[in-house]
Coordinates of C-alpha atoms in Angstrom, one line a residue:
M1 CA 52.0 140.5 -98.9
P2 CA 54.5 141.4 -96.1
V3 CA 53.5 140.6 -92.6
V4 CA 53.2 143.7 -90.4
A5 CA 54.4 143.3 -86.9
I6 CA 51.8 144.6 -84.4
P7 CA 53.1 145.6 -81.0
S8 CA 51.5 143.5 -78.3
S9 CA 51.7 142.9 -74.6
T10 CA 51.5 139.2 -75.2
S11 CA 55.3 138.7 -75.5
A12 CA 55.9 140.8 -72.5
E13 CA 53.3 138.8 -70.5
N14 CA 55.0 135.6 -71.6
D15 CA 58.4 136.9 -70.4
V16 CA 56.9 137.8 -67.0
R17 CA 55.3 134.4 -66.7
H18 CA 58.7 132.8 -67.1
M19 CA 60.0 135.1 -64.4
Y20 CA 57.3 133.8 -62.0
E21 CA 57.4 130.2 -62.9
D22 CA 58.8 129.2 -59.5
K23 CA 56.3 131.5 -57.7
P24 CA 52.8 130.0 -58.5
V25 CA 49.7 132.1 -57.7
S26 CA 47.5 130.3 -55.3
P27 CA 43.7 130.3 -55.5
G28 CA 43.8 132.6 -52.4
N29 CA 45.9 135.2 -54.2
I30 CA 43.7 134.9 -57.3
A31 CA 40.7 135.5 -55.0
I32 CA 42.2 138.6 -53.6
G33 CA 43.0 139.9 -57.0
V34 CA 39.4 139.2 -58.1
V35 CA 37.9 140.9 -55.1
I36 CA 40.1 144.0 -55.5
G37 CA 39.3 144.2 -59.2
R38 CA 35.5 143.9 -58.7
M39 CA 35.5 146.2 -55.7
S40 CA 37.2 148.9 -57.8
E41 CA 34.7 148.5 -60.6
F42 CA 31.7 148.7 -58.2
F43 CA 33.2 151.6 -56.3
D44 CA 33.3 153.6 -59.6
F45 CA 29.8 152.3 -60.4
F46 CA 28.3 153.4 -57.0
V47 CA 30.1 156.7 -56.8
Y48 CA 28.4 157.6 -60.0
G49 CA 25.1 156.0 -58.9
L50 CA 25.0 157.9 -55.6
A51 CA 25.8 161.2 -57.4
S52 CA 22.9 160.5 -59.7
V53 CA 20.7 161.0 -56.7
L54 CA 22.5 163.5 -54.6
V55 CA 24.3 165.7 -57.1
F56 CA 23.3 165.6 -60.7
P57 CA 19.6 166.5 -60.4
R58 CA 20.6 169.8 -58.8
L59 CA 23.9 170.5 -60.6
V60 CA 23.3 169.3 -64.2
F61 CA 19.5 169.0 -64.4
S62 CA 18.5 172.2 -62.5
F63 CA 16.5 173.2 -65.6
A64 CA 13.9 170.4 -64.9
P65 CA 10.5 171.6 -63.7
D66 CA 10.7 169.6 -60.4
P67 CA 13.1 167.4 -58.4
V68 CA 11.4 164.1 -59.5
T69 CA 11.8 165.0 -63.2
A70 CA 15.4 166.0 -62.6
T71 CA 16.1 162.7 -61.0
L72 CA 14.5 160.8 -63.8
Y73 CA 16.7 162.7 -66.3
S74 CA 19.7 161.8 -64.1
F75 CA 18.7 158.1 -64.1
A76 CA 18.3 158.2 -67.9
V77 CA 22.0 159.2 -68.2
F78 CA 22.9 156.6 -65.6
S79 CA 21.5 153.9 -68.0
L80 CA 23.8 154.9 -70.8
A81 CA 26.7 153.0 -69.4
F82 CA 24.8 149.7 -69.7
L83 CA 24.1 150.4 -73.3
A84 CA 27.8 151.2 -74.0
R85 CA 29.1 148.2 -72.2
P86 CA 28.4 145.6 -74.9
V87 CA 30.0 147.9 -77.5
G88 CA 33.0 148.1 -75.3
S89 CA 33.2 144.3 -75.1
V90 CA 33.2 144.0 -78.9
V91 CA 36.0 146.5 -79.3
F92 CA 38.1 145.3 -76.4
M93 CA 37.8 141.6 -77.4
W94 CA 39.5 142.7 -80.6
I95 CA 42.2 144.5 -78.7
D96 CA 42.7 141.4 -76.6
R97 CA 43.2 139.2 -79.6
V98 CA 45.5 141.5 -81.4
Y99 CA 47.5 143.3 -78.6
G100 CA 47.1 141.0 -75.6
R101 CA 45.2 140.9 -72.3
G102 CA 47.5 143.2 -70.5
T103 CA 47.2 146.0 -73.1
K104 CA 43.4 145.5 -73.1
L105 CA 43.1 145.9 -69.3
T106 CA 45.5 148.8 -69.1
I107 CA 43.6 150.8 -71.8
A108 CA 40.2 149.8 -70.3
L109 CA 41.0 150.8 -66.8
L110 CA 42.7 154.1 -67.9
I111 CA 39.5 155.0 -69.8
L112 CA 37.4 154.0 -66.8
G113 CA 39.5 156.0 -64.4
G114 CA 39.8 158.9 -66.8
S115 CA 36.1 159.1 -67.3
T116 CA 35.4 158.9 -63.6
A117 CA 38.0 161.5 -62.7
S118 CA 36.7 163.8 -65.5
I119 CA 33.3 163.8 -63.9
A120 CA 34.9 165.4 -60.9
F121 CA 35.7 168.5 -62.9
L122 CA 32.2 168.7 -64.5
P123 CA 30.7 172.3 -64.5
G124 CA 27.0 172.6 -63.8
Y125 CA 24.1 173.7 -66.0
Q126 CA 24.3 177.2 -64.6
S127 CA 27.8 177.5 -65.9
I128 CA 27.8 176.0 -69.4
G129 CA 24.2 175.1 -70.0
M130 CA 23.3 171.9 -71.9
W131 CA 27.0 171.2 -72.5
S132 CA 27.0 170.0 -68.9
V133 CA 24.4 167.3 -69.8
A134 CA 26.4 166.4 -72.9
L135 CA 29.7 166.0 -71.0
L136 CA 28.0 164.0 -68.3
A137 CA 26.5 161.6 -70.9
L138 CA 29.9 161.3 -72.7
F139 CA 31.8 160.5 -69.5
R140 CA 29.1 158.0 -68.4
M141 CA 29.3 156.2 -71.8
G142 CA 33.0 156.2 -71.3
Q143 CA 32.6 154.4 -68.0
G144 CA 30.3 151.8 -69.6
F145 CA 32.5 151.4 -72.7
A146 CA 35.6 150.8 -70.4
L147 CA 33.7 148.3 -68.2
G148 CA 33.2 146.2 -71.4
G149 CA 37.0 145.9 -71.5
A150 CA 37.6 145.4 -67.8
W151 CA 36.5 141.7 -68.1
D152 CA 39.8 140.0 -67.2
G153 CA 38.8 136.3 -66.9
L154 CA 40.1 136.2 -63.3
A155 CA 36.7 134.9 -62.0
S156 CA 36.9 132.1 -64.6
L157 CA 40.5 131.4 -63.6
L158 CA 39.4 131.2 -60.0
A159 CA 36.5 128.8 -60.8
M160 CA 38.8 126.6 -62.8
N161 CA 41.2 126.3 -59.9
A162 CA 38.4 125.6 -57.5
P163 CA 37.9 122.0 -56.1
K164 CA 34.8 120.4 -57.6
N165 CA 33.0 120.3 -54.3
R166 CA 33.7 124.0 -53.6
R167 CA 32.6 125.7 -56.8
G168 CA 29.7 127.5 -55.1
W169 CA 32.1 128.9 -52.5
Y170 CA 34.6 130.1 -55.1
A171 CA 31.8 131.5 -57.4
M172 CA 30.6 133.8 -54.6
I173 CA 34.1 135.4 -54.0
P174 CA 34.0 137.8 -57.0
Q175 CA 30.5 139.0 -55.9
L176 CA 31.9 140.3 -52.6
G177 CA 33.3 143.3 -54.6
A178 CA 29.7 144.7 -55.0
P179 CA 28.7 145.3 -51.4
I180 CA 32.3 146.3 -50.4
G181 CA 32.4 148.8 -53.2
F182 CA 29.0 150.1 -52.3
A183 CA 29.9 150.5 -48.6
M184 CA 33.0 152.4 -49.4
A185 CA 31.2 154.8 -51.8
S186 CA 28.4 155.3 -49.3
M187 CA 30.8 156.0 -46.5
L188 CA 32.5 158.8 -48.5
F189 CA 29.2 160.4 -49.6
G190 CA 27.7 159.9 -46.2
Y191 CA 30.6 161.7 -44.5
F192 CA 30.5 164.7 -46.9
V193 CA 26.7 165.0 -46.8
A194 CA 26.6 164.9 -43.0
N195 CA 29.5 167.3 -42.4
L196 CA 29.2 169.9 -45.2
S197 CA 26.6 172.5 -45.9
S198 CA 24.4 171.9 -48.9
E199 CA 26.2 174.6 -50.8
D200 CA 29.7 173.3 -50.0
F201 CA 28.7 169.7 -50.9
L202 CA 27.3 170.7 -54.2
S203 CA 30.2 173.0 -55.0
W204 CA 33.2 170.7 -54.2
G205 CA 32.4 168.0 -51.6
W206 CA 30.8 165.5 -54.1
R207 CA 33.9 165.7 -56.3
F208 CA 36.3 164.0 -53.9
P209 CA 34.9 160.4 -54.2
F210 CA 35.5 160.6 -58.0
F211 CA 39.2 161.3 -57.4
V212 CA 39.4 158.4 -54.9
A213 CA 37.8 156.2 -57.6
F214 CA 40.7 157.0 -60.0
A215 CA 43.3 156.1 -57.3
I216 CA 41.6 152.8 -56.5
N217 CA 41.5 151.9 -60.2
V218 CA 45.3 152.3 -60.4
V219 CA 45.8 149.9 -57.5
A220 CA 43.4 147.4 -59.0
L221 CA 45.1 147.6 -62.3
F222 CA 48.5 146.4 -60.9
A223 CA 46.8 143.7 -58.8
R224 CA 45.1 142.3 -61.9
L225 CA 48.0 142.6 -64.2
R226 CA 50.1 140.5 -61.8
I227 CA 47.7 137.6 -62.0
V228 CA 47.2 138.0 -65.8
A229 CA 51.0 137.7 -66.1
S230 CA 51.1 134.5 -64.0
K231 CA 52.0 131.1 -65.2
E232 CA 48.5 129.8 -64.2
F233 CA 46.8 132.3 -66.4
G234 CA 49.1 131.6 -69.3
T235 CA 48.4 127.9 -69.0
Q236 CA 44.7 128.5 -69.3
L237 CA 45.3 130.7 -72.4
E238 CA 47.4 128.0 -74.0
N239 CA 44.5 125.6 -73.3
H240 CA 42.1 128.1 -74.9
E241 CA 40.1 128.4 -71.7
L242 CA 40.5 132.2 -71.4
E243 CA 40.9 133.0 -75.1
A244 CA 39.1 136.0 -76.6
Q245 CA 36.9 135.2 -79.6
P246 CA 35.0 137.5 -82.0
I247 CA 31.6 138.4 -80.5
L248 CA 29.6 137.6 -83.6
E249 CA 31.3 134.2 -83.9
T250 CA 30.5 133.5 -80.2
I251 CA 26.9 134.5 -80.7
N252 CA 26.6 132.2 -83.7
K253 CA 28.0 129.3 -81.7
H254 CA 26.3 129.9 -78.3
G255 CA 23.5 132.4 -78.9
R256 CA 21.0 130.3 -77.0
D257 CA 23.4 130.0 -74.0
I258 CA 24.0 133.8 -74.0
L259 CA 20.3 134.5 -74.0
L260 CA 19.7 132.0 -71.2
G261 CA 22.6 133.5 -69.2
A262 CA 21.2 137.0 -69.5
F263 CA 17.9 136.0 -68.0
V264 CA 19.0 133.6 -65.3
P265 CA 20.3 136.4 -62.9
L266 CA 17.5 138.8 -63.7
A267 CA 15.8 138.6 -60.3
S268 CA 19.1 139.3 -58.6
F269 CA 20.0 142.2 -60.9
A270 CA 16.6 143.8 -60.6
M271 CA 16.9 143.6 -56.8
F272 CA 20.4 145.1 -57.0
H273 CA 19.4 148.7 -57.7
L274 CA 16.2 148.5 -55.7
V275 CA 18.1 148.3 -52.5
T276 CA 21.0 150.6 -53.5
I277 CA 20.2 153.5 -55.8
F278 CA 16.4 153.6 -56.0
P279 CA 15.6 153.8 -52.3
L280 CA 18.0 156.6 -51.8
S281 CA 16.2 158.6 -54.5
W282 CA 12.9 157.8 -52.8
V283 CA 14.0 159.0 -49.4
T284 CA 15.7 162.1 -50.9
L285 CA 12.5 163.0 -52.8
Y286 CA 9.8 161.9 -50.5
G287 CA 11.3 162.0 -47.1
G288 CA 11.3 159.7 -44.1
Q289 CA 14.8 160.4 -42.9
S290 CA 17.8 162.4 -44.1
P291 CA 20.0 161.1 -47.0
A292 CA 23.0 161.1 -44.7
S293 CA 21.4 158.8 -42.1
F294 CA 20.0 156.6 -44.8
L295 CA 23.4 156.2 -46.4
F296 CA 24.7 154.8 -43.1
V297 CA 21.8 152.4 -42.9
Q298 CA 22.7 151.2 -46.4
I299 CA 26.3 150.6 -45.2
A300 CA 24.9 148.3 -42.5
G301 CA 22.8 146.6 -45.2
A302 CA 25.9 146.1 -47.3
V303 CA 27.6 144.3 -44.3
V304 CA 24.5 142.0 -44.2
G305 CA 24.9 141.5 -47.9
V306 CA 28.5 140.4 -47.5
M307 CA 27.4 137.8 -44.9
T308 CA 24.6 136.4 -47.0
I309 CA 26.9 136.3 -50.1
I310 CA 29.2 134.1 -48.1
L311 CA 26.3 132.0 -46.9
S312 CA 25.2 131.5 -50.6
G313 CA 28.5 129.9 -51.3
M314 CA 28.0 127.4 -48.5
L315 CA 24.5 126.6 -49.6
A316 CA 25.3 126.3 -53.3
D317 CA 27.9 123.6 -52.5
R318 CA 25.2 121.7 -50.7
I319 CA 22.2 122.1 -52.9
G320 CA 23.8 123.2 -56.3
R321 CA 23.9 126.6 -57.9
R322 CA 20.7 126.1 -59.8
G323 CA 18.8 125.3 -56.6
Q324 CA 20.4 128.3 -54.8
L325 CA 19.3 130.6 -57.7
M326 CA 15.8 129.2 -57.6
I327 CA 15.5 129.7 -53.9
G328 CA 16.8 133.3 -54.2
A329 CA 14.3 134.1 -57.0
I330 CA 11.4 132.7 -54.9
I331 CA 12.4 134.7 -51.8
I332 CA 12.7 137.9 -54.0
A333 CA 9.2 137.2 -55.3
I334 CA 7.9 136.9 -51.8
F335 CA 9.7 140.0 -50.7
S336 CA 8.1 141.9 -53.6
F337 CA 4.8 141.8 -51.9
T338 CA 6.1 143.5 -48.7
A339 CA 8.8 145.8 -50.1
P340 CA 6.6 148.7 -51.2
F341 CA 4.9 148.9 -47.8
L342 CA 8.2 148.8 -45.9
L343 CA 9.7 151.6 -48.0
D344 CA 6.6 153.8 -47.5
A345 CA 6.4 153.1 -43.7
G346 CA 8.7 155.8 -42.4
P347 CA 12.3 155.5 -41.0
A348 CA 11.7 152.1 -39.3
G349 CA 10.2 150.5 -42.4
Q350 CA 12.8 152.0 -44.7
D351 CA 15.6 150.6 -42.5
A352 CA 13.9 147.2 -42.5
F353 CA 13.6 147.4 -46.3
I354 CA 17.3 147.9 -46.6
I355 CA 18.5 145.3 -44.1
I356 CA 16.1 142.6 -45.3
G357 CA 16.6 143.6 -48.9
F358 CA 20.4 143.3 -48.8
G359 CA 20.2 140.0 -47.0
I360 CA 18.0 138.6 -49.8
L361 CA 20.1 140.2 -52.4
G362 CA 23.2 138.5 -51.1
L363 CA 21.7 135.0 -51.2
S364 CA 20.8 135.5 -54.9
F365 CA 23.6 137.7 -56.1
G366 CA 26.2 135.5 -54.6
Q367 CA 25.7 132.8 -57.3
A368 CA 24.4 135.0 -60.1
S369 CA 27.8 135.6 -61.8
G370 CA 28.6 133.2 -64.6
S371 CA 25.6 131.1 -63.7
V372 CA 25.6 129.4 -67.1
S373 CA 29.3 129.8 -68.0
F374 CA 29.9 126.1 -68.0
R375 CA 27.4 125.7 -70.9
F376 CA 30.0 127.4 -73.1
S377 CA 32.4 125.2 -75.0
Q378 CA 36.1 125.6 -74.0
G379 CA 37.3 128.1 -76.5
Y380 CA 34.2 130.4 -76.2
R381 CA 33.8 130.4 -72.4
Y382 CA 35.7 133.7 -71.7
T383 CA 34.0 135.7 -74.5
G384 CA 30.6 134.1 -73.9
A385 CA 30.7 134.8 -70.2
A386 CA 31.7 138.5 -70.8
F387 CA 29.0 139.2 -73.3
T388 CA 26.4 137.3 -71.2
S389 CA 27.2 139.5 -68.2
D390 CA 26.9 142.7 -70.4
L391 CA 23.4 141.7 -71.5
A392 CA 22.3 140.5 -68.0
W393 CA 23.3 143.9 -66.5
L394 CA 21.6 145.7 -69.3
L395 CA 18.3 143.8 -69.0
G396 CA 18.2 143.4 -65.3
A397 CA 19.8 146.5 -63.8
G398 CA 20.5 149.1 -66.5
F399 CA 17.1 150.8 -66.4
A400 CA 16.0 149.7 -62.9
P401 CA 16.3 153.0 -61.1
L402 CA 14.6 154.9 -64.0
V403 CA 11.7 152.4 -64.3
A404 CA 11.2 152.0 -60.5
L405 CA 11.2 155.8 -59.8
G406 CA 9.0 156.4 -62.9
L407 CA 6.4 153.8 -61.8
A408 CA 6.5 154.7 -58.2
S409 CA 6.2 158.5 -58.6
N410 CA 3.5 158.3 -61.3
F411 CA 1.4 155.2 -60.3
G412 CA 2.3 154.5 -56.7
I413 CA 5.1 152.8 -54.9
I414 CA 3.2 149.5 -55.0
F415 CA 4.4 149.1 -58.6
I416 CA 8.0 148.4 -57.6
G417 CA 6.7 145.1 -56.2
G418 CA 5.5 144.3 -59.7
Y419 CA 8.9 145.1 -61.1
L420 CA 10.7 142.8 -58.7
I421 CA 8.3 139.9 -59.2
S422 CA 8.7 140.2 -63.0
G423 CA 12.4 139.7 -62.6
A424 CA 11.9 136.7 -60.3
I425 CA 9.5 135.1 -62.9
C426 CA 12.1 135.6 -65.7
T427 CA 14.8 133.9 -63.5
L428 CA 12.6 130.9 -62.7
L429 CA 11.6 130.5 -66.3
A430 CA 15.2 130.7 -67.5
L431 CA 16.3 128.2 -64.9
G432 CA 13.5 125.9 -66.0
V433 CA 14.4 126.1 -69.7
S434 CA 18.1 125.5 -68.8
R435 CA 17.2 122.4 -66.9
A436 CA 15.1 121.1 -69.7
L437 CA 17.9 121.7 -72.2
D438 CA 20.4 119.9 -70.0
N439 CA 18.1 116.9 -69.7
S440 CA 17.4 116.7 -73.4
S441 CA 20.9 117.2 -74.8
D442 CA 24.5 116.7 -74.1
S443 CA 25.3 120.3 -73.2
A444 CA 28.7 121.7 -72.4
G445 CA 27.9 121.9 -68.7
T446 CA 25.2 122.8 -66.2
V447 CA 24.3 125.7 -64.1

């Protein structure tokens, strides 16, 4: 049977690597590329998340009987991206193996940027009826599907280039993209909400952040492609450290490690949406302060989150990543008893909830990424880490705003404390099982 040549970016990437052989990429440059990439992803993520509270309940779900139900519908569509993300990983891992990492990233980020920009043109329910809901769901699934392909392996490359005594520090660097992306999205929405009339904001003001997201994706694409085409990245590919593997084969080989990895960061990921998207919905629906002023409080919280993420890197290098994650989960469990009362205590309590919550989130989230990646054997680390991340986000964060608002609006805000503590318990149990497995067998690595 004749061999059919398949066009691939792999040969082009190899040519570029030869061009840059005398220009090595330092860990610092890798770190910058990682932060830019993650920041662009989270900016897209939070632009949509904020619009799920401020825009879509009135624009797309105006047929709902009341604002709470409209917001719940909006959060249900929000969750679709987390369901589509593992599907995207399966498809894009195949593209990676056949066509190369550069082709995979280019297609994924173009779909991500295209889906995000398309939302900016979305007509409301009053114009096209239920087609507005269908299009929003389609574009949201497009975002999630593309995020499954945006896993570039740069965080793993950064970890592999990190000194052994600084792994906690380098592990926290990719996590900085989340609060930075959130702060940027909140600034844009905060500006338009504060300076436009309600009619102008709902007509055109909310659309501008989605255009900005597309532009940021283009910049991030080139930053990431430069590192993917570097000699250092190519060396790790040749050593099978960043090689894409079939998902089913990876599950068959490391199913237990994937399951553990999905539950280890659950406390952090549950906390993630309970200080970003959910409290904005609560303030918008039940009052306490204006959404515009609350957004700027959340920006201050994101700054605190950046500082505690950095602190988590310092602590993890002293006490170990597992110890850092356990401490974070315990603090989240303690916070779960006070969080509902703070959020229901007026502007001062709401501000305290955000500032304290972001501080706690940073300590935990800073070490949550790839927390069990070193358990994967060499050839499966890249694919295993990607699929584990997909499941962790799905279980821990995908339905958090929907569940939290549903519980709080129907049974009382005290129930969000129960949601948080359940995530903390899952994290502590997963860390305990991981430790027991490490002590009873020769595993590929430790947390």
